[in-house]
Short mmCIF file of C-alpha atoms (C1' of nucleotides) in Angstrom, two decimals:
data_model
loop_
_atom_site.label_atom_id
_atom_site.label_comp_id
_atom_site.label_asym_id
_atom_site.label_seq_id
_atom_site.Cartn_x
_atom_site.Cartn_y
_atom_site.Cartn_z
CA UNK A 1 -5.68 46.34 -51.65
CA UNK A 2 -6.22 46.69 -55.22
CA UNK A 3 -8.79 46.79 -57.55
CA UNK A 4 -9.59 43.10 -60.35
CA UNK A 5 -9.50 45.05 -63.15
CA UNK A 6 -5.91 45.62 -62.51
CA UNK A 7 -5.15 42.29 -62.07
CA UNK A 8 -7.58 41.35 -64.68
CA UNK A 9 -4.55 41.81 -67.59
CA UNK A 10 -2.86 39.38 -66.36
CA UNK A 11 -2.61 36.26 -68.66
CA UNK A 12 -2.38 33.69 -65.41
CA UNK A 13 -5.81 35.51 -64.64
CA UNK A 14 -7.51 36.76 -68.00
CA UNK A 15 -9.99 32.84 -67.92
CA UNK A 16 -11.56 34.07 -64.89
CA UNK A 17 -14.89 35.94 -64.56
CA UNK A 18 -15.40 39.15 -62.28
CA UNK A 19 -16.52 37.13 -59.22
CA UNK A 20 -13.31 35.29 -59.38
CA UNK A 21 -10.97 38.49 -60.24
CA UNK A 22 -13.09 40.45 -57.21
CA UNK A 23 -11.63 37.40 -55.09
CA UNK A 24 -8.16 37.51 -55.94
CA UNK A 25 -8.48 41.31 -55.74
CA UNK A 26 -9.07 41.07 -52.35
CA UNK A 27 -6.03 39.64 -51.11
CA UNK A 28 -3.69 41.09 -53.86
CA UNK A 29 -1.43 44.36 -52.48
CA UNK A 30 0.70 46.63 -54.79
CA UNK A 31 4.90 46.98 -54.24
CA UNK A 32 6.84 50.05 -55.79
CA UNK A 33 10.24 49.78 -55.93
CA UNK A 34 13.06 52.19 -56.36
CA UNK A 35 16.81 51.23 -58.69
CA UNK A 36 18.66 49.36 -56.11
CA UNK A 37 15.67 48.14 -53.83
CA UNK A 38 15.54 44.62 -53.44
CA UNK A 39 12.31 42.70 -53.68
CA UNK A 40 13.15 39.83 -51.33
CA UNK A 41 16.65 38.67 -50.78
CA UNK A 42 18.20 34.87 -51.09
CA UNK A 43 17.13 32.65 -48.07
CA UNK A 44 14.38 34.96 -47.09
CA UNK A 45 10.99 33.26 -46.63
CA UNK A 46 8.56 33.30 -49.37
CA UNK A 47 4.93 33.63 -48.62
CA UNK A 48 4.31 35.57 -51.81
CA UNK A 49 4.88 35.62 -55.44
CA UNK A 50 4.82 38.52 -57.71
CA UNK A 51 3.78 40.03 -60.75
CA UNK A 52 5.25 43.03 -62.21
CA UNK A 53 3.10 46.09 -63.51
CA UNK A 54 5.91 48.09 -64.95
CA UNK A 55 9.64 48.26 -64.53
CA UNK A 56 12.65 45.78 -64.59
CA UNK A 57 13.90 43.30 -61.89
CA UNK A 58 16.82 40.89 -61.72
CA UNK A 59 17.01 37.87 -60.10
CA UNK A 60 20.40 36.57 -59.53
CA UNK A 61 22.94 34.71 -57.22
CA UNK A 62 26.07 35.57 -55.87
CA UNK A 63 29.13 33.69 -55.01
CA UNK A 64 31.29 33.73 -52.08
CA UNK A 65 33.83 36.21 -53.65
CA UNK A 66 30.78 38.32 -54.74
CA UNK A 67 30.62 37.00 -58.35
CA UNK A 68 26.98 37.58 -59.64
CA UNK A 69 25.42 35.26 -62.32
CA UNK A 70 22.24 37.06 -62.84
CA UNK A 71 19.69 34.24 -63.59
CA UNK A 72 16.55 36.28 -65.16
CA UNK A 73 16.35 39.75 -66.34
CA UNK A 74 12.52 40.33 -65.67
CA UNK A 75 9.70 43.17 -66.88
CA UNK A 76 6.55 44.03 -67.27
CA UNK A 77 3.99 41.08 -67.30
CA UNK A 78 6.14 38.76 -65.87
CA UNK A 79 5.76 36.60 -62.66
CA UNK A 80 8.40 36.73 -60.19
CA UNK A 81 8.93 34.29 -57.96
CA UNK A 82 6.17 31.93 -58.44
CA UNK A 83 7.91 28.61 -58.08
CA UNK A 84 9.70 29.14 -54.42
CA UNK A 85 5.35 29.15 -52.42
CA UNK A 86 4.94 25.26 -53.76
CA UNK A 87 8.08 23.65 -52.71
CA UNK A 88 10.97 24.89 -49.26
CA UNK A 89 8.91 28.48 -48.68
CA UNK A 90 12.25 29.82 -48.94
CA UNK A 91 14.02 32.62 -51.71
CA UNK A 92 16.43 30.83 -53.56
CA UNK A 93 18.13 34.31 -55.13
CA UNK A 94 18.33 37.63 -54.78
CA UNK A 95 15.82 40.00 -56.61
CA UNK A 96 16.56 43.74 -57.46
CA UNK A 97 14.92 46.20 -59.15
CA UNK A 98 16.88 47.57 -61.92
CA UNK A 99 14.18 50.51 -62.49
CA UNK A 100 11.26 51.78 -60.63
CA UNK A 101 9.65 49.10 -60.45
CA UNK A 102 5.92 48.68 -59.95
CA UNK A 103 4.53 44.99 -58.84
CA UNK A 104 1.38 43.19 -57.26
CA UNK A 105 2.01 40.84 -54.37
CA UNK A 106 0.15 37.50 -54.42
CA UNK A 107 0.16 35.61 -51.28
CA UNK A 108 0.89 31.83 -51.09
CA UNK A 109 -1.59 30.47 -49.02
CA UNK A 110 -4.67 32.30 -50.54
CA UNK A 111 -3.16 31.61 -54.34
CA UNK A 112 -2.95 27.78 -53.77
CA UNK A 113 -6.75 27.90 -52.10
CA UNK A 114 -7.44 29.24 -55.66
CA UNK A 115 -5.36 26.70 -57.39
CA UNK A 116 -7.43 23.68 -56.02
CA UNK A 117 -11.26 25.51 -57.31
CA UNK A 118 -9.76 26.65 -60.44
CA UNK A 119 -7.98 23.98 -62.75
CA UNK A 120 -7.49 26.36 -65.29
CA UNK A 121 -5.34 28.92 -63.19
CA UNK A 122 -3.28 25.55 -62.66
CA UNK A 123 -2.49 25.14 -66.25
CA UNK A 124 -1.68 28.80 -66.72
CA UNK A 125 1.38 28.63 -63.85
CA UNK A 126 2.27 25.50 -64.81
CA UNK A 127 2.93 26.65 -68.50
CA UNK A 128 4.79 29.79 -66.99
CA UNK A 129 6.98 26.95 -65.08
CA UNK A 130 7.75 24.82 -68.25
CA UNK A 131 8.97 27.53 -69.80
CA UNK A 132 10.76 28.89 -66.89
CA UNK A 133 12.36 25.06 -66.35
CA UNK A 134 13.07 25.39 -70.37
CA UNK A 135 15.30 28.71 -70.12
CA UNK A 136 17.33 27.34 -67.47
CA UNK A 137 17.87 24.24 -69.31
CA UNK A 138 19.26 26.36 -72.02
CA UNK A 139 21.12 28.70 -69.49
CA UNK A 140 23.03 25.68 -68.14
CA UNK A 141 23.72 24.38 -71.70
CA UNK A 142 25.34 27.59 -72.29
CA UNK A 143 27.00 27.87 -69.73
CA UNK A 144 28.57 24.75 -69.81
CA UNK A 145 29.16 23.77 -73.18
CA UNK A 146 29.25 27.72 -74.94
CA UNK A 147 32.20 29.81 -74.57
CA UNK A 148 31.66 33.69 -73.29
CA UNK A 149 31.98 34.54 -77.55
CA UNK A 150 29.26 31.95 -78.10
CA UNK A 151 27.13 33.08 -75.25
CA UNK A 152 27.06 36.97 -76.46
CA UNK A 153 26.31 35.56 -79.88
CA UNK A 154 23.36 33.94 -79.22
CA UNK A 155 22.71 36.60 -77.04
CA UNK A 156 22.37 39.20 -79.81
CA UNK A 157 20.52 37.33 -81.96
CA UNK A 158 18.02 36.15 -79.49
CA UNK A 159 17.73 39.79 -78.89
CA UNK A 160 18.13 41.56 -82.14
CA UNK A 161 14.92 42.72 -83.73
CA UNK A 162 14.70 43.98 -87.32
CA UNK A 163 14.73 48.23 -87.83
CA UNK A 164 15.53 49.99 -90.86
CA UNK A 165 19.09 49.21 -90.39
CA UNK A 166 19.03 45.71 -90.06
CA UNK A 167 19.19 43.41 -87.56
CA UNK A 168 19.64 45.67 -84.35
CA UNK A 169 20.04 44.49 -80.77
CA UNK A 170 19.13 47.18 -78.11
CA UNK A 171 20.51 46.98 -75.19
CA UNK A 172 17.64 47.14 -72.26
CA UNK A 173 20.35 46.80 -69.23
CA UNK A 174 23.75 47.89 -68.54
CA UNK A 175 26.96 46.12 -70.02
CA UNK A 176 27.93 45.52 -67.08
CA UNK A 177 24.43 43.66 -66.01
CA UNK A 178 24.74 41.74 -69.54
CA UNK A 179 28.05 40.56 -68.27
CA UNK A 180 26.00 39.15 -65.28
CA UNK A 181 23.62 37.49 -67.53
CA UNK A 182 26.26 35.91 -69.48
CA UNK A 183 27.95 34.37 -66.59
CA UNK A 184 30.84 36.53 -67.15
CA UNK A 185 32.49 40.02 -66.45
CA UNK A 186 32.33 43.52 -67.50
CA UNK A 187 36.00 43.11 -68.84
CA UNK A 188 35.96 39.79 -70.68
CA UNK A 189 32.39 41.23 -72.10
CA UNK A 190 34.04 44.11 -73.25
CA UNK A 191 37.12 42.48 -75.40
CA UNK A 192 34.28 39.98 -76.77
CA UNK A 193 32.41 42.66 -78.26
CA UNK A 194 35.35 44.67 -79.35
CA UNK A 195 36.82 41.24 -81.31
CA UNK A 196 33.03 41.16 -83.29
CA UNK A 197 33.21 44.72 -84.00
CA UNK A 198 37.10 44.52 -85.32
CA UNK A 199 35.90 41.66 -87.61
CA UNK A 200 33.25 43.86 -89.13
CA UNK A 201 30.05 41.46 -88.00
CA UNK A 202 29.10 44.20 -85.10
CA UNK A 203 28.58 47.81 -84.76
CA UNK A 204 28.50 49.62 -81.74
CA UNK A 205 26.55 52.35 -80.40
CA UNK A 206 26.03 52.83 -76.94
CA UNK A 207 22.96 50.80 -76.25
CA UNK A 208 22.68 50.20 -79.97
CA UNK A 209 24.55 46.75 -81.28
CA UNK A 210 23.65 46.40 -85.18
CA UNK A 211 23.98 42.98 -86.80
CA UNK A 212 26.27 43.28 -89.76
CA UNK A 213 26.59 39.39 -90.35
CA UNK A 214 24.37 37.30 -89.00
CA UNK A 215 25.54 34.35 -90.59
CA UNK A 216 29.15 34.67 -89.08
CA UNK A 217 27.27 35.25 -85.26
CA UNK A 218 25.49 31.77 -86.25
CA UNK A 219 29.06 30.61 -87.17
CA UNK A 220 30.41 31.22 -83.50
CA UNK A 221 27.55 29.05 -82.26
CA UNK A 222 29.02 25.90 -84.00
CA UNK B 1 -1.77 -1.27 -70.77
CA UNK B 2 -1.30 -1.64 -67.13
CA UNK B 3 -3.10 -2.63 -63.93
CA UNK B 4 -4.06 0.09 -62.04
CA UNK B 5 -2.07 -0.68 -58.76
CA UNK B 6 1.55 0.07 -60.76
CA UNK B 7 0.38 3.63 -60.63
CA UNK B 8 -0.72 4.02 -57.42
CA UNK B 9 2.37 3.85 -55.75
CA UNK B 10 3.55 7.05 -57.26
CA UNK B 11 3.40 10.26 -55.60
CA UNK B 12 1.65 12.10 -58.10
CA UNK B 13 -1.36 9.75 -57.97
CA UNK B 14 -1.43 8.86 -53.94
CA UNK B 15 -4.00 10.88 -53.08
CA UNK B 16 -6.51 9.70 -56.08
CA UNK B 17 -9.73 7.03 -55.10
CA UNK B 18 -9.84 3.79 -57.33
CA UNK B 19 -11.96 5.50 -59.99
CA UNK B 20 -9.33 8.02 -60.88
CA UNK B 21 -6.85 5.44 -61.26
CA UNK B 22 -8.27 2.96 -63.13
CA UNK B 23 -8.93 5.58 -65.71
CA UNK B 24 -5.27 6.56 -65.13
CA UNK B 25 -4.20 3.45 -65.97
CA UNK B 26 -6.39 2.97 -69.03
CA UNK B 27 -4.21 5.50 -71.08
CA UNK B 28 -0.76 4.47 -69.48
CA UNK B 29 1.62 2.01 -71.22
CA UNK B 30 4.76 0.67 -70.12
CA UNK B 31 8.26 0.97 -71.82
CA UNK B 32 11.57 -0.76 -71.10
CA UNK B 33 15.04 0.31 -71.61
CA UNK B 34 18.33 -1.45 -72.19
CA UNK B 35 21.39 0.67 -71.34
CA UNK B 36 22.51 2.94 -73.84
CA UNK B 37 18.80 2.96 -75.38
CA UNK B 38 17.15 6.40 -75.93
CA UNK B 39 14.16 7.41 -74.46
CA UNK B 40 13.95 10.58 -76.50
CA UNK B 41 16.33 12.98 -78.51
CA UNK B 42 15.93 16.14 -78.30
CA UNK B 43 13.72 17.90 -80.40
CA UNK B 44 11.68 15.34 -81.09
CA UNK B 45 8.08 16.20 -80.31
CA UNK B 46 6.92 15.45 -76.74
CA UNK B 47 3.96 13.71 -76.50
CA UNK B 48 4.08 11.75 -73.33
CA UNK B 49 5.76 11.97 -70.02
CA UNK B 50 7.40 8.76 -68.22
CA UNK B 51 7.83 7.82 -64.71
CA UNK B 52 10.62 5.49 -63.91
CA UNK B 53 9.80 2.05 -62.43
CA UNK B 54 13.19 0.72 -62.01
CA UNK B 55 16.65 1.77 -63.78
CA UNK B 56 18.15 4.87 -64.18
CA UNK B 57 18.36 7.31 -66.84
CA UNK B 58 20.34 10.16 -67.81
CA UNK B 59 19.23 13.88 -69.62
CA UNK B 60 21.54 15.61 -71.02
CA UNK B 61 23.08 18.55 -73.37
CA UNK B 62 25.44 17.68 -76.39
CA UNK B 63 27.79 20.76 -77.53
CA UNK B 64 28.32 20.77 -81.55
CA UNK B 65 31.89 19.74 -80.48
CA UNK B 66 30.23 16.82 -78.75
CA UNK B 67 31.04 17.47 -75.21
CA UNK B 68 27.84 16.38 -72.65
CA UNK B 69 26.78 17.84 -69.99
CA UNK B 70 24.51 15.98 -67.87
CA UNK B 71 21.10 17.64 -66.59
CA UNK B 72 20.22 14.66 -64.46
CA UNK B 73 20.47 11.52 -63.11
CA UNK B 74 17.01 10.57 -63.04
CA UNK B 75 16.08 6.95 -60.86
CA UNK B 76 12.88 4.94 -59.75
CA UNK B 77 10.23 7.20 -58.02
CA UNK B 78 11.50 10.20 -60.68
CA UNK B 79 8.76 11.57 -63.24
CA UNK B 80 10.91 12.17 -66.33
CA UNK B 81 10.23 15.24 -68.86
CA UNK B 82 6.75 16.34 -67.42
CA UNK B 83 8.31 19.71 -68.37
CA UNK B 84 7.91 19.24 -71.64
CA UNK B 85 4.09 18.63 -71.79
CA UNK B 86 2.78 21.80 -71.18
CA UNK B 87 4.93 24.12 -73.48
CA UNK B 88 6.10 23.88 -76.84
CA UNK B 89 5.99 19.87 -76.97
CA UNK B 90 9.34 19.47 -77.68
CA UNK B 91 12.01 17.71 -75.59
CA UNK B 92 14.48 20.11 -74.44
CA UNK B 93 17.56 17.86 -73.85
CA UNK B 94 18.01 13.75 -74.65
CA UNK B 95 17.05 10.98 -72.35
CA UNK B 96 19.01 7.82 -72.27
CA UNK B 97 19.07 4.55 -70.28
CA UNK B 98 22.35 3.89 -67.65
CA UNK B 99 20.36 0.84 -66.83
CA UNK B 100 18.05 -2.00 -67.77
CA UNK B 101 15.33 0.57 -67.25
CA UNK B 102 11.02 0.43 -66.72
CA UNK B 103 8.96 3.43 -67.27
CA UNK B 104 5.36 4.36 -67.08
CA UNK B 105 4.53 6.34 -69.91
CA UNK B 106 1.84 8.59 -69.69
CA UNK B 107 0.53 10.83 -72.91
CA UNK B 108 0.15 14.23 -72.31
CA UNK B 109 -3.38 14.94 -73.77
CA UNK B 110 -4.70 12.59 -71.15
CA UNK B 111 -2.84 14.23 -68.40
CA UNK B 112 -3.81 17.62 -69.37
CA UNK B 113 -7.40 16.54 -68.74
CA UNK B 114 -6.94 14.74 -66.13
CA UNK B 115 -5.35 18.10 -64.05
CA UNK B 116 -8.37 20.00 -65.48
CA UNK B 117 -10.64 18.12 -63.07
CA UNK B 118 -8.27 17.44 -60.27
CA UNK B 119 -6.62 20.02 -58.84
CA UNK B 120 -4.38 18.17 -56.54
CA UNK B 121 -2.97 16.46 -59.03
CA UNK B 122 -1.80 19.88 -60.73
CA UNK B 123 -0.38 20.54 -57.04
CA UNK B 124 1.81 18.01 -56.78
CA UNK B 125 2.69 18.27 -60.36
CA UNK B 126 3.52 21.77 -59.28
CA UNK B 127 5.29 20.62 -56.49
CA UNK B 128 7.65 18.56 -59.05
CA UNK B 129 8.26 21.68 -60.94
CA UNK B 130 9.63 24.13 -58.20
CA UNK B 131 11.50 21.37 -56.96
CA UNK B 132 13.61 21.04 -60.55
CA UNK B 133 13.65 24.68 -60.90
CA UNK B 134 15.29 24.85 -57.29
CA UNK B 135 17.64 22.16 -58.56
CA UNK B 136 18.51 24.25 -62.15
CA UNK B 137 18.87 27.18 -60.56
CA UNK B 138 21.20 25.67 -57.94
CA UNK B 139 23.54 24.18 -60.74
CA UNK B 140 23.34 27.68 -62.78
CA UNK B 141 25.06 28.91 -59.84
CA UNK B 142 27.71 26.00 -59.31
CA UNK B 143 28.67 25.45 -62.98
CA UNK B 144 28.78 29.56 -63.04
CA UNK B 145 30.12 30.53 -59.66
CA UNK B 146 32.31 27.40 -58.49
CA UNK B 147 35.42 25.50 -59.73
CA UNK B 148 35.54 22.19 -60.57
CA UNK B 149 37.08 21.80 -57.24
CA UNK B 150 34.32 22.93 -55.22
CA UNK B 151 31.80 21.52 -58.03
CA UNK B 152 33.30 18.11 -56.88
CA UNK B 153 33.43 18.90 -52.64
CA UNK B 154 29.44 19.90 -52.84
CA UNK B 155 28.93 16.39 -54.87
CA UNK B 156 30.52 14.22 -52.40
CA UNK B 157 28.97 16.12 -49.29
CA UNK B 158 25.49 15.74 -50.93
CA UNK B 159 25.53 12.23 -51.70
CA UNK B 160 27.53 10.27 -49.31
CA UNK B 161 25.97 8.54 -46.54
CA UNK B 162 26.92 7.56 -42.89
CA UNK B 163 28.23 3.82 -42.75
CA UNK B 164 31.10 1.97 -40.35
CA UNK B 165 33.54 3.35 -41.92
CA UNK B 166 32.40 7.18 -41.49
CA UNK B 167 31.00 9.44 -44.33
CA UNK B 168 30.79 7.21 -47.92
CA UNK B 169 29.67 8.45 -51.10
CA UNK B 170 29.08 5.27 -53.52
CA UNK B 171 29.00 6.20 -56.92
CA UNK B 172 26.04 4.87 -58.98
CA UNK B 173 27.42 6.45 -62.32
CA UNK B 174 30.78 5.83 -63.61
CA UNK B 175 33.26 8.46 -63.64
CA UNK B 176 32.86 9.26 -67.13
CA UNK B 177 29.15 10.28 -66.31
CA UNK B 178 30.21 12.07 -63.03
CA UNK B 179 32.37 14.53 -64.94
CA UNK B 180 29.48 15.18 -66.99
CA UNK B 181 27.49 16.14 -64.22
CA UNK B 182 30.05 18.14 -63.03
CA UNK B 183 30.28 19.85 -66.34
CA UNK B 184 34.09 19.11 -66.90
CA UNK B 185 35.27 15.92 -68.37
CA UNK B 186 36.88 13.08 -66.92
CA UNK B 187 40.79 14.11 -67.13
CA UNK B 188 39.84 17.05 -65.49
CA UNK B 189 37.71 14.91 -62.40
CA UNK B 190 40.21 12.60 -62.02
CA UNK B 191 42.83 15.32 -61.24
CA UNK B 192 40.36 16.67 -58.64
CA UNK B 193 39.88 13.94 -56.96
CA UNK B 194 43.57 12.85 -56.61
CA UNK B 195 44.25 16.44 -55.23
CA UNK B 196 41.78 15.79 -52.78
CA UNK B 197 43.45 12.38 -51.80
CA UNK B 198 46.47 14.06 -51.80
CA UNK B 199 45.49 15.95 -49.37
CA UNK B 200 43.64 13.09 -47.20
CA UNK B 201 40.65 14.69 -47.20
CA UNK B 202 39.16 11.27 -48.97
CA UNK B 203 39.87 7.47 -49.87
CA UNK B 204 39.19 6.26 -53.27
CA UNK B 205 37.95 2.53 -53.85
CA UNK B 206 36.91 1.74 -57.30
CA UNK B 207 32.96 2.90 -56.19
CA UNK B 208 33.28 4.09 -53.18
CA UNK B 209 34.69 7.51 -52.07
CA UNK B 210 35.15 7.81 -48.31
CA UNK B 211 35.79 10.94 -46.46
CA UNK B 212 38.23 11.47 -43.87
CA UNK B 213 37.48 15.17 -43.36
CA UNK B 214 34.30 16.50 -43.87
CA UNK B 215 35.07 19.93 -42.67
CA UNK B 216 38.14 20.02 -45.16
CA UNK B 217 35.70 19.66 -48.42
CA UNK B 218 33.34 22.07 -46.21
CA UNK B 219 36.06 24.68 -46.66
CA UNK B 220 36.14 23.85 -50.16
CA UNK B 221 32.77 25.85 -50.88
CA UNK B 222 33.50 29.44 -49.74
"C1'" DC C 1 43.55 -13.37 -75.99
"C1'" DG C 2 42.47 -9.39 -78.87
"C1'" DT C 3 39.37 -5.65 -78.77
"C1'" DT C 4 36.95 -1.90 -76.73
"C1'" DG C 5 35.98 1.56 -73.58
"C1'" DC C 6 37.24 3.57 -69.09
"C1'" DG C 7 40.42 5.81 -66.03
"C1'" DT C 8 44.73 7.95 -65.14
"C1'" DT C 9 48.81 10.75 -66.07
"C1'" DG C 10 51.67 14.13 -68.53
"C1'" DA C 11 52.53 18.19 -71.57
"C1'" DT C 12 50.61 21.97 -73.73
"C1'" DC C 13 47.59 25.67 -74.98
"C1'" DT C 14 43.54 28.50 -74.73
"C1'" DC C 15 40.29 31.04 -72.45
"C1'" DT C 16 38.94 33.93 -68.97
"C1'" DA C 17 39.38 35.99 -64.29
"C1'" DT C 18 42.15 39.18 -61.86
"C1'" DC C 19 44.63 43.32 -61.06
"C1'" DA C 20 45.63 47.98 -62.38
"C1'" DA C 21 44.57 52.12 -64.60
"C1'" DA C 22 42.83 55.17 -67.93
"C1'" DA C 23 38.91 56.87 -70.59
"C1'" DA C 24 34.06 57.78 -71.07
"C1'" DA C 25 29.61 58.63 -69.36
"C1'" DG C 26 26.45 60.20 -66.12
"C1'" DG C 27 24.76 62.76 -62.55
"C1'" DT C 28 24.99 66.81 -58.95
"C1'" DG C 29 25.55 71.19 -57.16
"C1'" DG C 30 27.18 75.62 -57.82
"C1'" DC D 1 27.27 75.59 -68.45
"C1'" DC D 2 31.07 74.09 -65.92
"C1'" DA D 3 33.80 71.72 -62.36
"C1'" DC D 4 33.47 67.66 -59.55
"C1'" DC D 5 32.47 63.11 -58.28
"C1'" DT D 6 30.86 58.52 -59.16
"C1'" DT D 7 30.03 54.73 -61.98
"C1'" DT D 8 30.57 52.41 -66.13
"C1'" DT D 9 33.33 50.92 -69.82
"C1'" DT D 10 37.55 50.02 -71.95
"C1'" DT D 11 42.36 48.58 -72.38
"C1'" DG D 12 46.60 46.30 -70.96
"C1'" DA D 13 49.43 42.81 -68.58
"C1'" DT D 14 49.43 38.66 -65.94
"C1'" DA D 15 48.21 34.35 -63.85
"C1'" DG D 16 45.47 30.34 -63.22
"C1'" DA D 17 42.01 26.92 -64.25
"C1'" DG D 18 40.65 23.74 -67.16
"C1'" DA D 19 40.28 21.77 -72.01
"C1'" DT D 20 42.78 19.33 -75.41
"C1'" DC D 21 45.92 15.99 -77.23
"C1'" DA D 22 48.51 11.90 -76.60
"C1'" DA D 23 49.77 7.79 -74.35
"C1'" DC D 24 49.30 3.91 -71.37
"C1'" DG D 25 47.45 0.63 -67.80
"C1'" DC D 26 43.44 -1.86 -66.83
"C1'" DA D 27 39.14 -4.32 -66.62
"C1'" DA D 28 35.25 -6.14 -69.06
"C1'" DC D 29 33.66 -8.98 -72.61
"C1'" DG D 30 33.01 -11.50 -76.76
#
DNA sequence: CGTTGCGTTGATCTCTATCAAAAAAGGTGG
DNA sequence: CCACCTTTTTTGATAGAGATCAACGCAACG
């Protein structure tokens, strides 16, 4: 059990008065989760969704030979989860913390029951699921039509932000997890990054990747 | 303008009394396709979501070299972009006609309202959602995990049907599309599927692709 | 018929996964 | 702080899948 005003940040939540938060509240539980735990696992049946208070999940599939493609790196604020309650009830990945993780379980059943009194909490998740639908959209596009050089391209500059240096990309997960994300592996990720730096448009730090041209990273897109 | 009884045949409207859809139908219009026609580019501002009547349409990805890759095949009963609606109003991907093609087209300001004061409408809309995000997610992980080989085994297992002649799969698209729903292009399909007749584990007519060993294209997946 | 686009086949080349191994980076316990 | 172990990251060599380029048969269609 938890308390509304700690659900009461929560954007899918922050239209509703205290009557409606003391509600939810009451059938919201807290979920702490250690580097390594997972959070539900692919197939598993979903009665809940999830939001996360603090910390870092993936969500990811594997293949048969254990390849991962790592579908959404996750934090803070974020929902997890909520499209598998509406439709089969059932996981469709796997979801691992990458931190400790701290998140607030929302059941189905009682979230739905909410859903029908309160239009507005409607339009909140379905906005989260547009935009959800939208960065898959573009995950298959690059993933099908990008090549790995392309991908970590857009990848920094999606990512970079600007710091006194420039353009600077910090690295929130392992190389080997952004190899994951970019549909790749740690080794191909590796030469990729090395070819950027040897043409001077890169430098590398450990979890630091500065921008030195950002027009030639554009360049690689086309 | 259209007669309220077009509308009430779709899904998303069933459970609505005579009242609702009348109004429905006041701000719904009709469009019609010939094949080849665009629905929408993308990037162009998304005002308006379609269901399709009759016909078939395609979404899909262009590369800057120009290579597609299809998002969907999208038929009659389908609700086409309601994605875009709710989030930036922009269409993610284009939208063109296979067929002589009839769409509802419903604007989104009206929609938006509408869900505001009827919840199970914004279910079912829902609904629609987390069953296209099941269906991204599952193609993340074959374009990222499986071979073109194994791409083309899960296509043919999911779409053929039983008939007198044992499992069929009758293509609606041509070739040329298949491959782009495959995300590979149509030298490489056509070498796939003569392996796979090499093999007798099929029989190719013109349309129709019949399989001889189901548990042969089975194996093809792991 | 000629034209146009689709489907197939062949030859080639590029990208990326795989395998192997070394180097670097973290921990952990003494 | 150091030796030890584990994990991550990098580098090299190789092989395989699939894209590209080119050519040709074929059907549809004006």
């Amino acid at each position: 059990m938890i308390d509304k005003d700690q659900i009461a940040e929560f954007f899918l939540f922050n239209a509703l008065d205290d009557e409606h938060l003391e509600n939810i509240a009451g059938f919201c539980t807290s979920t702490s989760l250690k580097p390594g735990d997972h959070l539900f696992m692919e197939g598993e049946s979903a009665e809940a969704f999830y939001f996360i208070k603090s910390g870092q999940v993936k969500i990811y599939k594997l293949s048969v030979q254990g390849n991962e493609q790592i579908l959404e790196i996750l934090e803070d604020g974020s929902t997890v989860a909520e499209a598998a309650i509406f439709d089969r009830e059932i996981y469709p990945a796997y979801c691992m913390a990458l931190e400790n993780t701290l998140l607030i379980k929302i059941p189905a059943k009682n979230f739905i029951a909410l859903i029908e009194k309160e239009p507005a909490v409607a339009l909140k998740i379905m906005h989260a699921y547009s935009k959800r639908l939208r960065y898959f959209v573009s995950m298959i596009e690059k993933l099908s039509l990008q090549d790995v050089r392309a991908r970590l391209a857009r990848y920094l500059l999606e990512n970079a932000e600007k710091s006194e240096k420039g353009l600077v990309c910090r690295l929130k997960i392992s190389k080997k997890e952004l190899a994951a994300v970019l549909g790749t592996i740690p080794e191909t990720l590796s030469r990729a990054l090395r070819i950027l730096r040897d043409k001077n448009i890169i430098v590398l730090e450990k979890n630091n990747i500065t921008i030195n041209s950002r027009s030639a990273l554009e360049r690689l897109l086309s």
